[in-house]
mmCIF file of N, CA and C in Angstrom:
data_model
loop_
_atom_site.group_PDB
_atom_site.id
_atom_site.type_symbol
_atom_site.label_atom_id
_atom_site.label_comp_id
_atom_site.label_asym_id
_atom_site.label_seq_id
_atom_site.Cartn_x
_atom_site.Cartn_y
_atom_site.Cartn_z
ATOM 1 N N MET A 1 0.840 -1.181 0.000
ATOM 2 C CA MET A 1 0.000 0.000 0.000
ATOM 3 C C MET A 1 0.889 1.249 0.000
ATOM 4 N N MET A 2 0.627 2.150 -0.922
ATOM 5 C CA MET A 2 1.422 3.377 -1.047
ATOM 6 C C MET A 2 1.095 4.325 0.109
ATOM 7 N N LYS A 3 2.152 4.962 0.635
ATOM 8 C CA LYS A 3 2.003 5.948 1.706
ATOM 9 C C LYS A 3 2.562 7.282 1.228
ATOM 10 N N THR A 4 1.838 8.360 1.497
ATOM 11 C CA THR A 4 2.332 9.695 1.144
ATOM 12 C C THR A 4 3.475 10.060 2.072
ATOM 13 N N ILE A 5 4.558 10.582 1.497
ATOM 14 C CA ILE A 5 5.739 10.934 2.288
ATOM 15 C C ILE A 5 6.091 12.410 2.202
ATOM 16 N N THR A 6 5.814 13.077 1.073
ATOM 17 C CA THR A 6 6.151 14.500 0.938
ATOM 18 C C THR A 6 5.426 15.085 -0.270
ATOM 19 N N HIS A 7 5.485 16.406 -0.392
ATOM 20 C CA HIS A 7 4.906 17.136 -1.526
ATOM 21 C C HIS A 7 5.909 18.189 -1.994
ATOM 22 N N HIS A 8 5.811 18.572 -3.258
ATOM 23 C CA HIS A 8 6.603 19.681 -3.801
ATOM 24 C C HIS A 8 5.734 20.513 -4.733
ATOM 25 N N TYR A 9 5.980 21.793 -4.725
ATOM 26 C CA TYR A 9 5.285 22.754 -5.572
ATOM 27 C C TYR A 9 6.189 23.104 -6.750
ATOM 28 N N VAL A 10 5.683 23.039 -7.963
ATOM 29 C CA VAL A 10 6.481 23.310 -9.161
ATOM 30 C C VAL A 10 6.544 24.822 -9.386
ATOM 31 N N ARG A 11 7.768 25.373 -9.313
ATOM 32 C CA ARG A 11 7.987 26.820 -9.442
ATOM 33 C C ARG A 11 8.662 27.153 -10.773
ATOM 34 N N MET A 12 8.597 28.417 -11.130
ATOM 35 C CA MET A 12 9.126 28.902 -12.409
ATOM 36 C C MET A 12 10.599 28.512 -12.621
ATOM 37 N N GLU A 13 11.421 28.642 -11.604
ATOM 38 C CA GLU A 13 12.858 28.379 -11.780
ATOM 39 C C GLU A 13 13.167 26.892 -11.984
ATOM 40 N N GLN A 14 12.164 26.021 -11.865
ATOM 41 C CA GLN A 14 12.364 24.587 -12.057
ATOM 42 C C GLN A 14 11.916 24.112 -13.440
ATOM 43 N N MET A 15 11.464 25.047 -14.272
ATOM 44 C CA MET A 15 10.932 24.695 -15.588
ATOM 45 C C MET A 15 12.067 24.530 -16.610
ATOM 46 N N ASN A 16 11.821 23.694 -17.614
ATOM 47 C CA ASN A 16 12.787 23.517 -18.693
ATOM 48 C C ASN A 16 12.373 24.350 -19.909
ATOM 49 N N HIS A 17 13.098 24.204 -20.999
ATOM 50 C CA HIS A 17 12.833 24.982 -22.202
ATOM 51 C C HIS A 17 11.562 24.545 -22.935
ATOM 52 N N HIS A 18 10.932 23.468 -22.476
ATOM 53 C CA HIS A 18 9.660 23.026 -23.056
ATOM 54 C C HIS A 18 8.463 23.530 -22.247
ATOM 55 N N GLY A 19 8.748 24.236 -21.144
ATOM 56 C CA GLY A 19 7.663 24.753 -20.306
ATOM 57 C C GLY A 19 7.098 23.747 -19.325
ATOM 58 N N SER A 20 7.861 22.693 -19.037
ATOM 59 C CA SER A 20 7.448 21.706 -18.030
ATOM 60 C C SER A 20 8.576 21.524 -17.014
ATOM 61 N N LEU A 21 8.271 20.808 -15.951
ATOM 62 C CA LEU A 21 9.255 20.584 -14.889
ATOM 63 C C LEU A 21 10.488 19.882 -15.452
ATOM 64 N N TYR A 22 11.673 20.417 -15.134
ATOM 65 C CA TYR A 22 12.943 19.836 -15.555
ATOM 66 C C TYR A 22 13.076 18.436 -14.940
ATOM 67 N N SER A 23 13.415 17.448 -15.744
ATOM 68 C CA SER A 23 13.481 16.060 -15.290
ATOM 69 C C SER A 23 14.498 15.849 -14.171
ATOM 70 N N GLY A 24 15.582 16.623 -14.162
ATOM 71 C CA GLY A 24 16.584 16.487 -13.099
ATOM 72 C C GLY A 24 16.027 16.858 -11.731
ATOM 73 N N VAL A 25 15.151 17.846 -11.694
ATOM 74 C CA VAL A 25 14.509 18.245 -10.432
ATOM 75 C C VAL A 25 13.605 17.114 -9.950
ATOM 76 N N LEU A 26 12.800 16.578 -10.862
ATOM 77 C CA LEU A 26 11.898 15.485 -10.475
ATOM 78 C C LEU A 26 12.689 14.258 -10.031
ATOM 79 N N THR A 27 13.788 13.968 -10.697
ATOM 80 C CA THR A 27 14.643 12.843 -10.297
ATOM 81 C C THR A 27 15.154 13.036 -8.869
ATOM 82 N N ASP A 28 15.596 14.241 -8.558
ATOM 83 C CA ASP A 28 16.065 14.562 -7.206
ATOM 84 C C ASP A 28 14.952 14.354 -6.187
ATOM 85 N N TRP A 29 13.767 14.861 -6.495
ATOM 86 C CA TRP A 29 12.632 14.722 -5.576
ATOM 87 C C TRP A 29 12.230 13.259 -5.385
ATOM 88 N N MET A 30 12.294 12.473 -6.443
ATOM 89 C CA MET A 30 11.916 11.055 -6.351
ATOM 90 C C MET A 30 12.885 10.284 -5.451
ATOM 91 N N THR A 31 14.180 10.497 -5.637
ATOM 92 C CA THR A 31 15.148 9.775 -4.808
ATOM 93 C C THR A 31 15.097 10.271 -3.363
ATOM 94 N N GLU A 32 14.819 11.549 -3.164
ATOM 95 C CA GLU A 32 14.648 12.080 -1.814
ATOM 96 C C GLU A 32 13.441 11.425 -1.137
ATOM 97 N N ALA A 33 12.325 11.305 -1.845
ATOM 98 C CA ALA A 33 11.129 10.664 -1.294
ATOM 99 C C ALA A 33 11.418 9.208 -0.931
ATOM 100 N N ALA A 34 12.182 8.515 -1.778
ATOM 101 C CA ALA A 34 12.559 7.133 -1.479
ATOM 102 C C ALA A 34 13.392 7.072 -0.203
ATOM 103 N N PHE A 35 14.327 8.016 -0.055
ATOM 104 C CA PHE A 35 15.144 8.063 1.157
ATOM 105 C C PHE A 35 14.262 8.287 2.384
ATOM 106 N N PHE A 36 13.311 9.229 2.294
ATOM 107 C CA PHE A 36 12.399 9.478 3.415
ATOM 108 C C PHE A 36 11.630 8.201 3.771
ATOM 109 N N GLY A 37 11.183 7.461 2.741
ATOM 110 C CA GLY A 37 10.480 6.204 2.979
ATOM 111 C C GLY A 37 11.366 5.181 3.675
ATOM 112 N N ALA A 38 12.611 5.065 3.232
ATOM 113 C CA ALA A 38 13.550 4.129 3.862
ATOM 114 C C ALA A 38 13.802 4.514 5.316
ATOM 115 N N VAL A 39 13.918 5.808 5.583
ATOM 116 C CA VAL A 39 14.105 6.283 6.959
ATOM 117 C C VAL A 39 12.905 5.883 7.810
ATOM 118 N N GLN A 40 11.713 6.088 7.263
ATOM 119 C CA GLN A 40 10.505 5.737 8.014
ATOM 120 C C GLN A 40 10.432 4.232 8.269
ATOM 121 N N ILE A 41 10.793 3.434 7.294
ATOM 122 C CA ILE A 41 10.751 1.978 7.443
ATOM 123 C C ILE A 41 11.791 1.486 8.446
ATOM 124 N N LEU A 42 13.024 1.978 8.325
ATOM 125 C CA LEU A 42 14.108 1.534 9.214
ATOM 126 C C LEU A 42 14.078 2.202 10.583
ATOM 127 N N GLY A 43 13.432 3.371 10.661
ATOM 128 C CA GLY A 43 13.396 4.101 11.931
ATOM 129 C C GLY A 43 14.704 4.803 12.251
ATOM 130 N N ARG A 44 15.510 5.038 11.221
ATOM 131 C CA ARG A 44 16.793 5.744 11.388
ATOM 132 C C ARG A 44 17.235 6.288 10.038
ATOM 133 N N GLN A 45 18.191 7.211 10.078
ATOM 134 C CA GLN A 45 18.655 7.811 8.826
ATOM 135 C C GLN A 45 20.129 7.559 8.545
ATOM 136 N N ASN A 46 20.779 6.871 9.416
ATOM 137 C CA ASN A 46 22.203 6.607 9.201
ATOM 138 C C ASN A 46 22.419 5.165 8.758
ATOM 139 N N ASN A 47 23.604 4.892 8.320
ATOM 140 C CA ASN A 47 24.049 3.547 7.936
ATOM 141 C C ASN A 47 23.215 2.924 6.822
ATOM 142 N N MET A 48 22.863 3.739 5.827
ATOM 143 C CA MET A 48 22.277 3.183 4.611
ATOM 144 C C MET A 48 22.704 4.043 3.440
ATOM 145 N N VAL A 49 22.882 3.390 2.309
ATOM 146 C CA VAL A 49 23.283 4.100 1.103
ATOM 147 C C VAL A 49 22.369 3.702 -0.047
ATOM 148 N N MET A 50 22.132 4.649 -0.948
ATOM 149 C CA MET A 50 21.377 4.355 -2.151
ATOM 150 C C MET A 50 22.343 3.699 -3.129
ATOM 151 N N CYS A 51 21.955 2.552 -3.685
ATOM 152 C CA CYS A 51 22.888 1.870 -4.590
ATOM 153 C C CYS A 51 22.338 1.711 -6.001
ATOM 154 N N ALA A 52 21.027 1.907 -6.205
ATOM 155 C CA ALA A 52 20.482 1.763 -7.556
ATOM 156 C C ALA A 52 19.143 2.485 -7.669
ATOM 157 N N VAL A 53 18.904 3.003 -8.866
ATOM 158 C CA VAL A 53 17.589 3.522 -9.229
ATOM 159 C C VAL A 53 17.172 2.722 -10.454
ATOM 160 N N GLN A 54 16.026 2.065 -10.355
ATOM 161 C CA GLN A 54 15.600 1.142 -11.398
ATOM 162 C C GLN A 54 14.299 1.602 -12.047
ATOM 163 N N ASP A 55 14.175 1.333 -13.323
ATOM 164 C CA ASP A 55 12.927 1.523 -14.062
ATOM 165 C C ASP A 55 12.343 2.927 -13.888
ATOM 166 N N PHE A 56 13.198 3.940 -14.001
ATOM 167 C CA PHE A 56 12.739 5.323 -13.863
ATOM 168 C C PHE A 56 11.938 5.691 -15.101
ATOM 169 N N ARG A 57 10.725 6.165 -14.894
ATOM 170 C CA ARG A 57 9.845 6.531 -16.008
ATOM 171 C C ARG A 57 9.265 7.920 -15.800
ATOM 172 N N PHE A 58 9.369 8.742 -16.827
ATOM 173 C CA PHE A 58 8.698 10.039 -16.867
ATOM 174 C C PHE A 58 7.461 9.829 -17.726
ATOM 175 N N ILE A 59 6.285 9.978 -17.159
ATOM 176 C CA ILE A 59 5.062 9.587 -17.837
ATOM 177 C C ILE A 59 4.272 10.787 -18.359
ATOM 178 N N THR A 60 4.055 11.775 -17.509
ATOM 179 C CA THR A 60 3.288 12.968 -17.876
ATOM 180 C C THR A 60 4.074 14.194 -17.435
ATOM 181 N N PRO A 61 4.231 15.208 -18.287
ATOM 182 C CA PRO A 61 4.938 16.429 -17.873
ATOM 183 C C PRO A 61 4.174 17.162 -16.757
ATOM 184 N N ALA A 62 4.914 17.679 -15.790
ATOM 185 C CA ALA A 62 4.317 18.489 -14.719
ATOM 186 C C ALA A 62 4.384 19.951 -15.110
ATOM 187 N N GLU A 63 3.280 20.652 -14.957
ATOM 188 C CA GLU A 63 3.182 22.049 -15.359
ATOM 189 C C GLU A 63 3.504 22.983 -14.188
ATOM 190 N N LEU A 64 3.786 24.213 -14.527
ATOM 191 C CA LEU A 64 4.009 25.264 -13.542
ATOM 192 C C LEU A 64 2.805 25.345 -12.614
ATOM 193 N N GLY A 65 3.061 25.400 -11.311
ATOM 194 C CA GLY A 65 2.000 25.511 -10.312
ATOM 195 C C GLY A 65 1.452 24.188 -9.821
ATOM 196 N N SER A 66 1.891 23.083 -10.415
ATOM 197 C CA SER A 66 1.422 21.775 -9.948
ATOM 198 C C SER A 66 1.933 21.516 -8.530
ATOM 199 N N VAL A 67 1.129 20.822 -7.746
ATOM 200 C CA VAL A 67 1.568 20.330 -6.439
ATOM 201 C C VAL A 67 1.690 18.822 -6.600
ATOM 202 N N ILE A 68 2.913 18.336 -6.449
ATOM 203 C CA ILE A 68 3.192 16.921 -6.673
ATOM 204 C C ILE A 68 3.253 16.193 -5.339
ATOM 205 N N CYS A 69 2.506 15.105 -5.272
ATOM 206 C CA CYS A 69 2.447 14.250 -4.087
ATOM 207 C C CYS A 69 3.347 13.038 -4.340
ATOM 208 N N PHE A 70 4.247 12.767 -3.416
ATOM 209 C CA PHE A 70 5.164 11.633 -3.543
ATOM 210 C C PHE A 70 4.749 10.542 -2.571
ATOM 211 N N GLN A 71 4.578 9.337 -3.120
ATOM 212 C CA GLN A 71 4.174 8.197 -2.311
ATOM 213 C C GLN A 71 5.202 7.086 -2.475
ATOM 214 N N TYR A 72 5.331 6.283 -1.431
ATOM 215 C CA TYR A 72 6.298 5.190 -1.482
ATOM 216 C C TYR A 72 5.663 3.908 -0.971
ATOM 217 N N GLU A 73 6.314 2.806 -1.338
ATOM 218 C CA GLU A 73 5.898 1.492 -0.864
ATOM 219 C C GLU A 73 7.127 0.587 -0.845
ATOM 220 N N LEU A 74 7.291 -0.160 0.221
ATOM 221 C CA LEU A 74 8.355 -1.159 0.302
ATOM 222 C C LEU A 74 7.940 -2.346 -0.563
ATOM 223 N N VAL A 75 8.735 -2.662 -1.578
ATOM 224 C CA VAL A 75 8.346 -3.740 -2.499
ATOM 225 C C VAL A 75 9.230 -4.979 -2.397
ATOM 226 N N LYS A 76 10.422 -4.837 -1.811
ATOM 227 C CA LYS A 76 11.311 -5.992 -1.697
ATOM 228 C C LYS A 76 12.264 -5.785 -0.532
ATOM 229 N N VAL A 77 12.502 -6.860 0.199
ATOM 230 C CA VAL A 77 13.455 -6.831 1.303
ATOM 231 C C VAL A 77 14.466 -7.944 1.082
ATOM 232 N N GLY A 78 15.735 -7.558 0.996
ATOM 233 C CA GLY A 78 16.817 -8.530 0.940
ATOM 234 C C GLY A 78 17.476 -8.609 2.313
ATOM 235 N N ARG A 79 18.515 -9.373 2.421
ATOM 236 C CA ARG A 79 19.218 -9.510 3.707
ATOM 237 C C ARG A 79 19.818 -8.182 4.162
ATOM 238 N N THR A 80 20.359 -7.426 3.184
ATOM 239 C CA THR A 80 20.981 -6.141 3.510
ATOM 240 C C THR A 80 20.326 -4.973 2.774
ATOM 241 N N SER A 81 19.377 -5.275 1.880
ATOM 242 C CA SER A 81 18.815 -4.228 1.022
ATOM 243 C C SER A 81 17.313 -4.040 1.207
ATOM 244 N N LEU A 82 16.855 -2.855 0.772
ATOM 245 C CA LEU A 82 15.437 -2.519 0.706
ATOM 246 C C LEU A 82 15.176 -1.944 -0.673
ATOM 247 N N THR A 83 14.094 -2.326 -1.296
ATOM 248 C CA THR A 83 13.694 -1.725 -2.564
ATOM 249 C C THR A 83 12.394 -0.971 -2.329
ATOM 250 N N ILE A 84 12.424 0.328 -2.633
ATOM 251 C CA ILE A 84 11.297 1.221 -2.394
ATOM 252 C C ILE A 84 10.749 1.683 -3.747
ATOM 253 N N LYS A 85 9.467 1.483 -3.967
ATOM 254 C CA LYS A 85 8.807 2.024 -5.156
ATOM 255 C C LYS A 85 8.322 3.429 -4.816
ATOM 256 N N VAL A 86 8.526 4.369 -5.743
ATOM 257 C CA VAL A 86 8.095 5.753 -5.543
ATOM 258 C C VAL A 86 7.260 6.183 -6.737
ATOM 259 N N GLU A 87 6.177 6.885 -6.447
ATOM 260 C CA GLU A 87 5.346 7.473 -7.492
ATOM 261 C C GLU A 87 5.154 8.951 -7.207
ATOM 262 N N ALA A 88 5.131 9.739 -8.277
ATOM 263 C CA ALA A 88 4.850 11.172 -8.187
ATOM 264 C C ALA A 88 3.527 11.410 -8.905
ATOM 265 N N ARG A 89 2.547 11.932 -8.168
ATOM 266 C CA ARG A 89 1.206 12.153 -8.710
ATOM 267 C C ARG A 89 0.757 13.577 -8.439
ATOM 268 N N ASP A 90 -0.189 14.028 -9.227
ATOM 269 C CA ASP A 90 -0.785 15.344 -9.002
ATOM 270 C C ASP A 90 -1.630 15.279 -7.723
ATOM 271 N N MET A 91 -1.407 16.215 -6.806
ATOM 272 C CA MET A 91 -2.116 16.181 -5.537
ATOM 273 C C MET A 91 -3.626 16.335 -5.715
ATOM 274 N N LEU A 92 -4.053 17.185 -6.646
ATOM 275 C CA LEU A 92 -5.478 17.443 -6.833
ATOM 276 C C LEU A 92 -6.136 16.470 -7.811
ATOM 277 N N ASN A 93 -5.338 15.793 -8.612
ATOM 278 C CA ASN A 93 -5.838 14.819 -9.572
ATOM 279 C C ASN A 93 -4.946 13.577 -9.499
ATOM 280 N N PRO A 94 -5.135 12.741 -8.471
ATOM 281 C CA PRO A 94 -4.227 11.605 -8.229
ATOM 282 C C PRO A 94 -4.129 10.595 -9.372
ATOM 283 N N GLU A 95 -5.077 10.618 -10.289
ATOM 284 C CA GLU A 95 -4.977 9.711 -11.435
ATOM 285 C C GLU A 95 -3.844 10.129 -12.369
ATOM 286 N N ARG A 96 -3.419 11.388 -12.266
ATOM 287 C CA ARG A 96 -2.333 11.882 -13.118
ATOM 288 C C ARG A 96 -0.985 11.467 -12.511
ATOM 289 N N LEU A 97 -0.350 10.498 -13.149
ATOM 290 C CA LEU A 97 0.949 9.989 -12.704
ATOM 291 C C LEU A 97 2.042 10.682 -13.500
ATOM 292 N N TYR A 98 2.928 11.386 -12.798
ATOM 293 C CA TYR A 98 4.031 12.084 -13.454
ATOM 294 C C TYR A 98 5.234 11.171 -13.664
ATOM 295 N N SER A 99 5.539 10.383 -12.645
ATOM 296 C CA SER A 99 6.761 9.588 -12.720
ATOM 297 C C SER A 99 6.693 8.431 -11.731
ATOM 298 N N SER A 100 7.488 7.382 -12.012
ATOM 299 C CA SER A 100 7.618 6.266 -11.075
ATOM 300 C C SER A 100 9.021 5.670 -11.206
ATOM 301 N N CYS A 101 9.468 5.039 -10.145
ATOM 302 C CA CYS A 101 10.765 4.355 -10.146
ATOM 303 C C CYS A 101 10.857 3.451 -8.932
ATOM 304 N N GLN A 102 11.924 2.676 -8.879
ATOM 305 C CA GLN A 102 12.253 1.895 -7.697
ATOM 306 C C GLN A 102 13.675 2.250 -7.292
ATOM 307 N N VAL A 103 13.872 2.425 -5.995
ATOM 308 C CA VAL A 103 15.183 2.810 -5.476
ATOM 309 C C VAL A 103 15.632 1.750 -4.481
ATOM 310 N N VAL A 104 16.865 1.278 -4.643
ATOM 311 C CA VAL A 104 17.429 0.251 -3.771
ATOM 312 C C VAL A 104 18.413 0.897 -2.809
ATOM 313 N N PHE A 105 18.223 0.617 -1.523
ATOM 314 C CA PHE A 105 19.133 1.066 -0.470
ATOM 315 C C PHE A 105 19.778 -0.155 0.158
ATOM 316 N N VAL A 106 21.036 -0.005 0.556
ATOM 317 C CA VAL A 106 21.755 -1.074 1.245
ATOM 318 C C VAL A 106 22.107 -0.587 2.632
ATOM 319 N N ASN A 107 21.832 -1.433 3.612
ATOM 320 C CA ASN A 107 22.198 -1.152 4.993
ATOM 321 C C ASN A 107 23.704 -1.378 5.151
ATOM 322 N N THR A 108 24.359 -0.503 5.889
ATOM 323 C CA THR A 108 25.805 -0.643 6.108
ATOM 324 C C THR A 108 26.111 -0.709 7.592
ATOM 325 N N GLY A 109 27.207 -1.357 7.893
ATOM 326 C CA GLY A 109 27.715 -1.396 9.254
ATOM 327 C C GLY A 109 28.590 -0.177 9.509
ATOM 328 N N GLU A 110 29.143 -0.099 10.692
ATOM 329 C CA GLU A 110 30.023 1.023 11.051
ATOM 330 C C GLU A 110 31.255 1.085 10.160
ATOM 331 N N ASP A 111 31.633 -0.055 9.572
ATOM 332 C CA ASP A 111 32.803 -0.103 8.690
ATOM 333 C C ASP A 111 32.475 0.327 7.257
ATOM 334 N N GLY A 112 31.191 0.626 6.988
ATOM 335 C CA GLY A 112 30.785 1.061 5.665
ATOM 336 C C GLY A 112 30.453 -0.075 4.703
ATOM 337 N N LYS A 113 30.612 -1.307 5.159
ATOM 338 C CA LYS A 113 30.299 -2.468 4.318
ATOM 339 C C LYS A 113 28.856 -2.913 4.567
ATOM 340 N N SER A 114 28.271 -3.603 3.565
ATOM 341 C CA SER A 114 26.880 -4.040 3.723
ATOM 342 C C SER A 114 26.742 -4.942 4.947
ATOM 343 N N ALA A 115 25.586 -4.762 5.605
ATOM 344 C CA ALA A 115 25.315 -5.505 6.840
ATOM 345 C C ALA A 115 23.814 -5.792 6.915
ATOM 346 N N PRO A 116 23.436 -6.908 7.540
ATOM 347 C CA PRO A 116 22.015 -7.235 7.666
ATOM 348 C C PRO A 116 21.264 -6.131 8.409
ATOM 349 N N HIS A 117 20.041 -5.849 7.959
ATOM 350 C CA HIS A 117 19.224 -4.822 8.616
ATOM 351 C C HIS A 117 18.198 -5.428 9.574
ATOM 352 N N GLY A 118 17.926 -6.726 9.447
ATOM 353 C CA GLY A 118 17.016 -7.402 10.364
ATOM 354 C C GLY A 118 15.541 -7.286 10.012
ATOM 355 N N LEU A 119 15.207 -6.700 8.872
ATOM 356 C CA LEU A 119 13.807 -6.547 8.469
ATOM 357 C C LEU A 119 13.324 -7.765 7.681
ATOM 358 N N THR A 120 12.041 -8.023 7.782
ATOM 359 C CA THR A 120 11.381 -8.995 6.917
ATOM 360 C C THR A 120 10.124 -8.362 6.374
ATOM 361 N N MET A 121 9.608 -8.907 5.312
ATOM 362 C CA MET A 121 8.399 -8.355 4.701
ATOM 363 C C MET A 121 7.160 -9.046 5.194
#
């Protein structure tokens, strides 16, 4: 089940030459939302690193003034990893999907090497 984690407002300085939200900004927001989801799931913000972004899709351009709602869902748990699905949708029209991806985080020990996180699905 998807959970809302954050929102962003699309401002003029974030627009590209086509008059829509610059994809790099949306990419940043998507990976940030995934990180927030991982923090909420693990109950901490340290000792984890992002190691992959998978199946990133830009589906519908976001216009100036849009309020984008970011939702996440834990979709896979490995021994040391978590895979978080993230979707960006229009807050006022949730059927409008702007983007989706999956982000993989790896839990690390104090030595910086991968370590079991102790979670199960």
